[in-house]
Short mmCIF file of C-alpha atoms in Angstrom, two decimals:
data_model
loop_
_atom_site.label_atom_id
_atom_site.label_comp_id
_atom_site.label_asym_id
_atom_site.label_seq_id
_atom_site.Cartn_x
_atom_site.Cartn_y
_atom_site.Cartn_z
CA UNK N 1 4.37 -26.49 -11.58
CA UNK N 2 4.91 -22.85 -11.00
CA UNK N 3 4.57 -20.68 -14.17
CA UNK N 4 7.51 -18.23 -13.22
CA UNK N 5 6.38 -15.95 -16.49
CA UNK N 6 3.16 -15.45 -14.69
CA UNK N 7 5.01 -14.52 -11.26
CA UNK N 8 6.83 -12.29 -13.01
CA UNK N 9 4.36 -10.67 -14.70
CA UNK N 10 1.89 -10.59 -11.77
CA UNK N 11 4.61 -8.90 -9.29
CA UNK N 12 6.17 -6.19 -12.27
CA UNK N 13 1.88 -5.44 -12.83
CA UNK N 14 1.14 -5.12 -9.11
CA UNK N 15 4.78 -2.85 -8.46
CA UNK N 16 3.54 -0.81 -11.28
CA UNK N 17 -0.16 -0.44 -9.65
CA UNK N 18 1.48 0.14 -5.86
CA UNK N 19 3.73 3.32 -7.09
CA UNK N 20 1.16 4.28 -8.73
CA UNK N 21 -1.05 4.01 -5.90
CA UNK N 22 -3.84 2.72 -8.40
CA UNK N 23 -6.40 1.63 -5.67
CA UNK N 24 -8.52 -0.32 -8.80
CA UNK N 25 -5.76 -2.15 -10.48
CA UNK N 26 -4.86 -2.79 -7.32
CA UNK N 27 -7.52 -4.75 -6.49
CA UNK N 28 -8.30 -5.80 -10.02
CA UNK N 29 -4.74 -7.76 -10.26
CA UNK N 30 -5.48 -9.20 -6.96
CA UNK N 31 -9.11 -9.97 -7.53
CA UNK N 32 -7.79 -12.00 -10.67
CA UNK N 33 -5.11 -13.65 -9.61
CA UNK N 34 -6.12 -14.71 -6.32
CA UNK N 35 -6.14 -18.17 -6.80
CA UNK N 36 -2.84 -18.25 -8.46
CA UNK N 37 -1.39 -15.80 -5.31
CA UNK N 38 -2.51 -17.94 -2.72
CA UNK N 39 -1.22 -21.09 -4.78
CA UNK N 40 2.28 -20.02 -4.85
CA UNK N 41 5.26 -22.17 -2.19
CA UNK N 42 8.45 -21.68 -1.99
CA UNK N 43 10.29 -23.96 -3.84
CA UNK N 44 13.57 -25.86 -1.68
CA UNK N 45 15.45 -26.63 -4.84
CA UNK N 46 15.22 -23.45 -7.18
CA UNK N 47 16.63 -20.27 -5.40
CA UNK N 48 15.47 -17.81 -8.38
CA UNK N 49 11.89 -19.10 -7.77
CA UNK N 50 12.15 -18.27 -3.91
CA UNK N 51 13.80 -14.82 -4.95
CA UNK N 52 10.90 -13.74 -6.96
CA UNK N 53 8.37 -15.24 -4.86
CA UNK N 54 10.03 -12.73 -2.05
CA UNK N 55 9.57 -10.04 -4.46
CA UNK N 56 5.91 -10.82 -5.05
CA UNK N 57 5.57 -10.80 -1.03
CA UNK N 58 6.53 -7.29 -0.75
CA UNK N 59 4.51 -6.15 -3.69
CA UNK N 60 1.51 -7.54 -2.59
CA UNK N 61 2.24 -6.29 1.36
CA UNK N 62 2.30 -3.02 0.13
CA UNK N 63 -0.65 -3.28 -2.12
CA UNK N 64 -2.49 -4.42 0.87
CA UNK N 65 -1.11 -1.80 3.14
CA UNK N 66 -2.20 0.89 -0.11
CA UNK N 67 -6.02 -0.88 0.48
CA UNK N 68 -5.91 -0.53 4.21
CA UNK N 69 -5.14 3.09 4.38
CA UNK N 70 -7.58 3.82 1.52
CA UNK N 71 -10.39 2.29 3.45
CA UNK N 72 -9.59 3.84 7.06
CA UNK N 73 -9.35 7.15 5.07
CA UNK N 74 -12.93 6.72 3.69
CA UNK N 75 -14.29 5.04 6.77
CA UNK N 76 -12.89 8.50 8.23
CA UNK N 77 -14.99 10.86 5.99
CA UNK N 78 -17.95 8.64 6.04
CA UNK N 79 -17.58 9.28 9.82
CA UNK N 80 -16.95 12.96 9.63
CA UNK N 81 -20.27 13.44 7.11
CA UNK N 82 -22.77 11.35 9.54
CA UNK N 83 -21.13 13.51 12.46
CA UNK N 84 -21.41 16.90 10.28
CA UNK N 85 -25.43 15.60 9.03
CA UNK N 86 -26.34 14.50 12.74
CA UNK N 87 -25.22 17.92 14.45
CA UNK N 88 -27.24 19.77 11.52
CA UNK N 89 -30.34 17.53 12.20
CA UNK N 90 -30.52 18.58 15.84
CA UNK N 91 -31.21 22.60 15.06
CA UNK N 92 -34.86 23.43 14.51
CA UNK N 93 -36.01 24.18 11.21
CA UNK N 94 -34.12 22.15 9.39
CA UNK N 95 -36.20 19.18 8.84
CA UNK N 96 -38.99 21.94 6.96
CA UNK N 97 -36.46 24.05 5.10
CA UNK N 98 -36.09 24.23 1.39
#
């Protein structure tokens, strides 16, 4: 049985998180709730359920989308500092300054 209270709580939480752009509540409703995300079908009979499921759907898409950009952006810069410390390493001297 689907607890819609929970779906509803879960998808207003998460909304909340995503304008917010809250990378660790984010991640910390979704790391929580994961079995109860991945638990959730659309039900034939009850059209509110299927509504707010829908709901929850776009929520979490852009919550993932938030998590995607957040890690190519760091993967980025962790990039651009081993570039930066690499080019440094090749002039003489370095390796003995102070």
């Amino acid at each position: 049985m689907l607890d819609i209270d929970q779906l509803t709580l879960l998808t207003d939480a998460l909304e909340e998180a995503v304008s917010l752009e809250d990378l660790d509540e984010i991640q910390r409703l979704c790391a929580e709730n994961n079995d109860f995300i991945f638990s959730l079908e659309p039900d034939k009979k009850n059209a509110l359920v299927n509504e707010k499921l829908k709901c929850l759907i776009k929520v979490h898409q852009s919550a993932i989308l938030i998590v995607k950009n957040t890690h190519k952006a760091m993967h980025n810069q962790l990039y651009q500092s081993i570039k930066v410390r690499k080019s440094v390493s090749k002039y003489k001297g370095v390796k003995h300054a102070e």
